[in-house]
JSON list of C-alpha atoms in Angstrom, two decimals:
[
{"chain": "J", "resi": 1, "resn": "MET", "atom": "CA", "xyz": [0.05, -0.25, -0.47]},
{"chain": "J", "resi": 2, "resn": "LYS", "atom": "CA", "xyz": [0.81, 3.00, -0.97]},
{"chain": "J", "resi": 3, "resn": "VAL", "atom": "CA", "xyz": [1.27, 5.83, 1.68]},
{"chain": "J", "resi": 4, "resn": "ASP", "atom": "CA", "xyz": [2.59, 9.50, 2.23]},
{"chain": "J", "resi": 5, "resn": "GLY", "atom": "CA", "xyz": [2.27, 11.83, 4.48]},
{"chain": "J", "resi": 6, "resn": "SER", "atom": "CA", "xyz": [3.89, 15.07, 6.91]},
{"chain": "J", "resi": 7, "resn": "CYS", "atom": "CA", "xyz": [5.32, 16.39, 9.97]},
{"chain": "J", "resi": 8, "resn": "HIS", "atom": "CA", "xyz": [3.09, 18.66, 11.74]},
{"chain": "J", "resi": 9, "resn": "CYS", "atom": "CA", "xyz": [4.07, 21.51, 10.47]},
{"chain": "J", "resi": 10, "resn": "GLY", "atom": "CA", "xyz": [4.47, 20.55, 6.95]},
{"chain": "J", "resi": 11, "resn": "ALA", "atom": "CA", "xyz": [8.26, 20.84, 6.46]},
{"chain": "J", "resi": 12, "resn": "ILE", "atom": "CA", "xyz": [9.03, 17.72, 5.81]},
{"chain": "J", "resi": 13, "resn": "THR", "atom": "CA", "xyz": [7.21, 15.23, 3.85]},
{"chain": "J", "resi": 14, "resn": "TYR", "atom": "CA", "xyz": [7.46, 11.16, 2.20]},
{"chain": "J", "resi": 15, "resn": "GLU", "atom": "CA", "xyz": [6.43, 8.67, 0.80]},
{"chain": "J", "resi": 16, "resn": "ALA", "atom": "CA", "xyz": [6.50, 4.95, 1.73]},
{"chain": "J", "resi": 17, "resn": "GLU", "atom": "CA", "xyz": [5.21, 1.47, 0.00]},
{"chain": "J", "resi": 18, "resn": "ILE", "atom": "CA", "xyz": [3.84, -0.32, 3.13]},
{"chain": "J", "resi": 19, "resn": "ASP", "atom": "CA", "xyz": [2.34, -3.89, 4.33]},
{"chain": "J", "resi": 20, "resn": "PRO", "atom": "CA", "xyz": [-0.89, -2.91, 6.14]},
{"chain": "J", "resi": 21, "resn": "LYS", "atom": "CA", "xyz": [-0.15, -6.20, 7.52]},
{"chain": "J", "resi": 22, "resn": "GLY", "atom": "CA", "xyz": [2.55, -5.19, 9.59]},
{"chain": "J", "resi": 23, "resn": "VAL", "atom": "CA", "xyz": [1.04, -1.76, 11.65]},
{"chain": "J", "resi": 24, "resn": "TYR", "atom": "CA", "xyz": [1.35, -2.60, 14.96]},
{"chain": "J", "resi": 25, "resn": "LEU", "atom": "CA", "xyz": [1.92, -0.58, 18.34]},
{"chain": "J", "resi": 26, "resn": "CYS", "atom": "CA", "xyz": [4.59, -0.27, 20.83]},
{"chain": "J", "resi": 27, "resn": "HIS", "atom": "CA", "xyz": [4.70, -0.03, 24.32]},
{"chain": "J", "resi": 28, "resn": "CYS", "atom": "CA", "xyz": [8.03, -0.35, 25.36]},
{"chain": "J", "resi": 29, "resn": "ASN", "atom": "CA", "xyz": [8.87, 2.16, 28.31]},
{"chain": "J", "resi": 30, "resn": "ASP", "atom": "CA", "xyz": [11.47, 4.31, 25.26]},
{"chain": "J", "resi": 31, "resn": "CYS", "atom": "CA", "xyz": [8.17, 4.66, 23.18]},
{"chain": "J", "resi": 32, "resn": "GLN", "atom": "CA", "xyz": [6.23, 6.12, 25.94]},
{"chain": "J", "resi": 33, "resn": "ALA", "atom": "CA", "xyz": [8.38, 8.40, 26.99]},
{"chain": "J", "resi": 34, "resn": "ILE", "atom": "CA", "xyz": [9.81, 9.49, 23.29]},
{"chain": "J", "resi": 35, "resn": "SER", "atom": "CA", "xyz": [5.64, 9.52, 22.29]},
{"chain": "J", "resi": 36, "resn": "GLY", "atom": "CA", "xyz": [4.61, 11.04, 25.25]},
{"chain": "J", "resi": 37, "resn": "SER", "atom": "CA", "xyz": [1.79, 8.32, 25.06]},
{"chain": "J", "resi": 38, "resn": "PRO", "atom": "CA", "xyz": [1.18, 4.89, 25.94]},
{"chain": "J", "resi": 39, "resn": "PHE", "atom": "CA", "xyz": [2.65, 3.63, 22.63]},
{"chain": "J", "resi": 40, "resn": "ARG", "atom": "CA", "xyz": [3.78, 4.03, 19.12]},
{"chain": "J", "resi": 41, "resn": "TRP", "atom": "CA", "xyz": [2.24, 3.01, 15.78]},
{"chain": "J", "resi": 42, "resn": "ALA", "atom": "CA", "xyz": [4.32, 1.95, 13.17]},
{"chain": "J", "resi": 43, "resn": "VAL", "atom": "CA", "xyz": [5.15, -0.15, 9.79]},
{"chain": "J", "resi": 44, "resn": "THR", "atom": "CA", "xyz": [8.77, -1.56, 9.64]},
{"chain": "J", "resi": 45, "resn": "ILE", "atom": "CA", "xyz": [9.68, -1.41, 6.26]},
{"chain": "J", "resi": 46, "resn": "PRO", "atom": "CA", "xyz": [12.40, -1.09, 4.11]},
{"chain": "J", "resi": 47, "resn": "ALA", "atom": "CA", "xyz": [15.01, 1.29, 3.59]},
{"chain": "J", "resi": 48, "resn": "GLU", "atom": "CA", "xyz": [14.24, 1.67, -0.01]},
{"chain": "J", "resi": 49, "resn": "ALA", "atom": "CA", "xyz": [10.72, 0.88, 0.72]},
{"chain": "J", "resi": 50, "resn": "PHE", "atom": "CA", "xyz": [11.07, 5.02, 2.09]},
{"chain": "J", "resi": 51, "resn": "ARG", "atom": "CA", "xyz": [11.37, 8.23, -0.25]},
{"chain": "J", "resi": 52, "resn": "LEU", "atom": "CA", "xyz": [12.15, 11.77, 1.55]},
{"chain": "J", "resi": 53, "resn": "LEU", "atom": "CA", "xyz": [10.27, 14.24, -0.48]},
{"chain": "J", "resi": 54, "resn": "SER", "atom": "CA", "xyz": [11.12, 17.60, 1.52]},
{"chain": "J", "resi": 55, "resn": "GLY", "atom": "CA", "xyz": [12.84, 18.92, 4.04]},
{"chain": "J", "resi": 56, "resn": "THR", "atom": "CA", "xyz": [15.87, 17.99, 6.28]},
{"chain": "J", "resi": 57, "resn": "PRO", "atom": "CA", "xyz": [14.80, 15.77, 9.07]},
{"chain": "J", "resi": 58, "resn": "LYS", "atom": "CA", "xyz": [17.10, 15.41, 12.70]},
{"chain": "J", "resi": 59, "resn": "THR", "atom": "CA", "xyz": [17.88, 12.58, 13.98]},
{"chain": "J", "resi": 60, "resn": "TYR", "atom": "CA", "xyz": [18.77, 11.24, 18.09]},
{"chain": "J", "resi": 61, "resn": "VAL", "atom": "CA", "xyz": [20.06, 9.29, 19.03]},
{"chain": "J", "resi": 62, "resn": "LYS", "atom": "CA", "xyz": [18.82, 6.35, 21.53]},
{"chain": "J", "resi": 63, "resn": "THR", "atom": "CA", "xyz": [20.68, 3.62, 22.83]},
{"chain": "J", "resi": 64, "resn": "ALA", "atom": "CA", "xyz": [18.19, 0.73, 23.79]},
{"chain": "J", "resi": 65, "resn": "ASP", "atom": "CA", "xyz": [17.91, -1.51, 26.69]},
{"chain": "J", "resi": 66, "resn": "SER", "atom": "CA", "xyz": [19.53, -4.03, 24.67]},
{"chain": "J", "resi": 67, "resn": "GLY", "atom": "CA", "xyz": [22.64, -1.87, 24.29]},
{"chain": "J", "resi": 68, "resn": "ASN", "atom": "CA", "xyz": [21.91, -1.42, 21.21]},
{"chain": "J", "resi": 69, "resn": "THR", "atom": "CA", "xyz": [21.61, 2.38, 18.74]},
{"chain": "J", "resi": 70, "resn": "ASN", "atom": "CA", "xyz": [19.37, 3.58, 16.64]},
{"chain": "J", "resi": 71, "resn": "HIS", "atom": "CA", "xyz": [18.31, 6.99, 15.03]},
{"chain": "J", "resi": 72, "resn": "GLN", "atom": "CA", "xyz": [15.07, 8.30, 16.30]},
{"chain": "J", "resi": 73, "resn": "VAL", "atom": "CA", "xyz": [14.25, 10.70, 13.16]},
{"chain": "J", "resi": 74, "resn": "PHE", "atom": "CA", "xyz": [12.06, 13.83, 13.78]},
{"chain": "J", "resi": 75, "resn": "CYS", "atom": "CA", "xyz": [11.18, 17.45, 11.99]},
{"chain": "J", "resi": 76, "resn": "PRO", "atom": "CA", "xyz": [13.77, 19.64, 13.48]},
{"chain": "J", "resi": 77, "resn": "ASP", "atom": "CA", "xyz": [11.06, 22.18, 13.36]},
{"chain": "J", "resi": 78, "resn": "CYS", "atom": "CA", "xyz": [7.36, 20.58, 15.02]},
{"chain": "J", "resi": 79, "resn": "ALA", "atom": "CA", "xyz": [8.87, 17.13, 16.42]},
{"chain": "J", "resi": 80, "resn": "SER", "atom": "CA", "xyz": [6.76, 15.19, 14.56]},
{"chain": "J", "resi": 81, "resn": "PRO", "atom": "CA", "xyz": [8.66, 11.79, 14.32]},
{"chain": "J", "resi": 82, "resn": "LEU", "atom": "CA", "xyz": [9.10, 10.11, 11.35]},
{"chain": "J", "resi": 83, "resn": "TYR", "atom": "CA", "xyz": [10.51, 6.86, 11.82]},
{"chain": "J", "resi": 84, "resn": "SER", "atom": "CA", "xyz": [13.90, 5.33, 13.74]},
{"chain": "J", "resi": 85, "resn": "THR", "atom": "CA", "xyz": [16.12, 2.81, 12.43]},
{"chain": "J", "resi": 86, "resn": "ALA", "atom": "CA", "xyz": [19.33, 1.11, 13.95]},
{"chain": "J", "resi": 87, "resn": "ALA", "atom": "CA", "xyz": [22.01, 3.31, 14.28]},
{"chain": "J", "resi": 88, "resn": "SER", "atom": "CA", "xyz": [24.25, -0.11, 12.85]},
{"chain": "J", "resi": 89, "resn": "SER", "atom": "CA", "xyz": [25.43, -1.03, 9.15]},
{"chain": "J", "resi": 90, "resn": "GLY", "atom": "CA", "xyz": [24.03, -3.78, 6.96]},
{"chain": "J", "resi": 91, "resn": "SER", "atom": "CA", "xyz": [20.33, -4.61, 6.09]},
{"chain": "J", "resi": 92, "resn": "ARG", "atom": "CA", "xyz": [18.64, -1.20, 6.95]},
{"chain": "J", "resi": 93, "resn": "PHE", "atom": "CA", "xyz": [15.08, -0.86, 8.05]},
{"chain": "J", "resi": 94, "resn": "PHE", "atom": "CA", "xyz": [12.58, 2.35, 8.81]},
{"chain": "J", "resi": 95, "resn": "ASN", "atom": "CA", "xyz": [10.07, 1.67, 11.61]},
{"chain": "J", "resi": 96, "resn": "LEU", "atom": "CA", "xyz": [7.66, 4.81, 9.56]},
{"chain": "J", "resi": 97, "resn": "ARG", "atom": "CA", "xyz": [5.67, 6.63, 12.34]},
{"chain": "J", "resi": 98, "resn": "LEU", "atom": "CA", "xyz": [2.59, 6.84, 11.37]},
{"chain": "J", "resi": 99, "resn": "GLY", "atom": "CA", "xyz": [0.66, 9.10, 13.06]},
{"chain": "J", "resi": 100, "resn": "THR", "atom": "CA", "xyz": [2.40, 11.36, 9.77]},
{"chain": "J", "resi": 101, "resn": "ALA", "atom": "CA", "xyz": [0.53, 9.14, 6.86]},
{"chain": "J", "resi": 102, "resn": "ARG", "atom": "CA", "xyz": [-2.32, 11.05, 5.36]},
{"chain": "J", "resi": 103, "resn": "GLN", "atom": "CA", "xyz": [-3.89, 7.39, 5.15]},
{"chain": "J", "resi": 104, "resn": "ARG", "atom": "CA", "xyz": [-3.93, 7.01, 9.32]},
{"chain": "J", "resi": 105, "resn": "ALA", "atom": "CA", "xyz": [-7.55, 5.86, 9.12]},
{"chain": "J", "resi": 106, "resn": "GLU", "atom": "CA", "xyz": [-6.98, 3.08, 6.89]},
{"chain": "J", "resi": 107, "resn": "LEU", "atom": "CA", "xyz": [-4.11, 1.81, 9.55]},
{"chain": "J", "resi": 108, "resn": "GLN", "atom": "CA", "xyz": [-5.44, -0.58, 11.96]},
{"chain": "J", "resi": 109, "resn": "PRO", "atom": "CA", "xyz": [-2.89, -2.52, 14.54]},
{"chain": "J", "resi": 110, "resn": "GLN", "atom": "CA", "xyz": [-2.35, -6.16, 13.88]},
{"chain": "J", "resi": 111, "resn": "MET", "atom": "CA", "xyz": [-0.06, -6.35, 16.91]},
{"chain": "J", "resi": 112, "resn": "GLU", "atom": "CA", "xyz": [1.10, -5.13, 19.86]},
{"chain": "J", "resi": 113, "resn": "LEU", "atom": "CA", "xyz": [4.41, -5.15, 21.11]},
{"chain": "J", "resi": 114, "resn": "TRP", "atom": "CA", "xyz": [5.94, -5.09, 24.42]},
{"chain": "J", "resi": 115, "resn": "CYS", "atom": "CA", "xyz": [3.00, -5.31, 26.03]},
{"chain": "J", "resi": 116, "resn": "ARG", "atom": "CA", "xyz": [4.02, -5.79, 29.67]},
{"chain": "J", "resi": 117, "resn": "SER", "atom": "CA", "xyz": [4.73, -2.05, 29.40]},
{"chain": "J", "resi": 118, "resn": "SER", "atom": "CA", "xyz": [1.65, -1.13, 29.02]},
{"chain": "J", "resi": 119, "resn": "PRO", "atom": "CA", "xyz": [-0.33, 0.79, 31.45]},
{"chain": "J", "resi": 120, "resn": "PRO", "atom": "CA", "xyz": [-3.26, -1.24, 32.87]},
{"chain": "J", "resi": 121, "resn": "TRP", "atom": "CA", "xyz": [-5.91, 0.73, 32.36]},
{"chain": "J", "resi": 122, "resn": "LEU", "atom": "CA", "xyz": [-5.43, 0.99, 28.74]},
{"chain": "J", "resi": 123, "resn": "ALA", "atom": "CA", "xyz": [-7.77, -2.06, 26.79]},
{"chain": "J", "resi": 124, "resn": "ARG", "atom": "CA", "xyz": [-6.06, -3.69, 23.63]},
{"chain": "J", "resi": 125, "resn": "VAL", "atom": "CA", "xyz": [-7.17, -2.90, 20.38]},
{"chain": "J", "resi": 126, "resn": "GLY", "atom": "CA", "xyz": [-9.73, -5.16, 19.31]},
{"chain": "J", "resi": 127, "resn": "GLY", "atom": "CA", "xyz": [-8.03, -8.78, 17.53]},
{"chain": "J", "resi": 128, "resn": "THR", "atom": "CA", "xyz": [-4.81, -7.86, 17.49]},
{"chain": "J", "resi": 129, "resn": "THR", "atom": "CA", "xyz": [-2.19, -10.51, 18.96]},
{"chain": "J", "resi": 130, "resn": "CYS", "atom": "CA", "xyz": [-0.62, -9.18, 22.46]},
{"chain": "J", "resi": 131, "resn": "LEU", "atom": "CA", "xyz": [3.46, -10.24, 23.17]},
{"chain": "J", "resi": 132, "resn": "GLU", "atom": "CA", "xyz": [5.27, -8.95, 25.93]},
{"chain": "J", "resi": 133, "resn": "GLN", "atom": "CA", "xyz": [8.38, -8.18, 24.10]},
{"chain": "J", "resi": 134, "resn": "GLN", "atom": "CA", "xyz": [9.21, -7.27, 20.75]},
{"chain": "J", "resi": 135, "resn": "GLN", "atom": "CA", "xyz": [10.35, -10.38, 18.60]},
{"chain": "J", "resi": 136, "resn": "GLY", "atom": "CA", "xyz": [10.58, -9.94, 15.16]},
{"chain": "J", "resi": 137, "resn": "LEU", "atom": "CA", "xyz": [11.43, -6.60, 13.87]},
{"chain": "J", "resi": 138, "resn": "LYS", "atom": "CA", "xyz": [13.99, -4.78, 13.02]},
{"chain": "J", "resi": 139, "resn": "ASP", "atom": "CA", "xyz": [16.48, -2.36, 15.27]}
]
């Protein structure tokens, strides 16, 4: 599925090819702190499936509990999160942040990750698989 989007202020625009079956919510503590919400909504795509159309994003390098580092990419003007990617070389994947996608209403989560970190008051999204930790996603 082709999606397109932009940061909140419109300085950065992009398009990407995604698989809607891969849409997920992440409840890990880092995603909660960085997003300011109880989860982050994303889909993992190969880097070549993403095309930056305008603007120059900024990168914050985050170290995960595993010791791996990844780049959190966002708009330097409005701070809208765009994607994350592993800081290491090799095969590259982006975790595209779907709040910036124009088609977001069509992108229903299929799984939830780090459910053990989810606030107890938060209900599960209907029909999702809930994993206690992260499995199968690329850093």
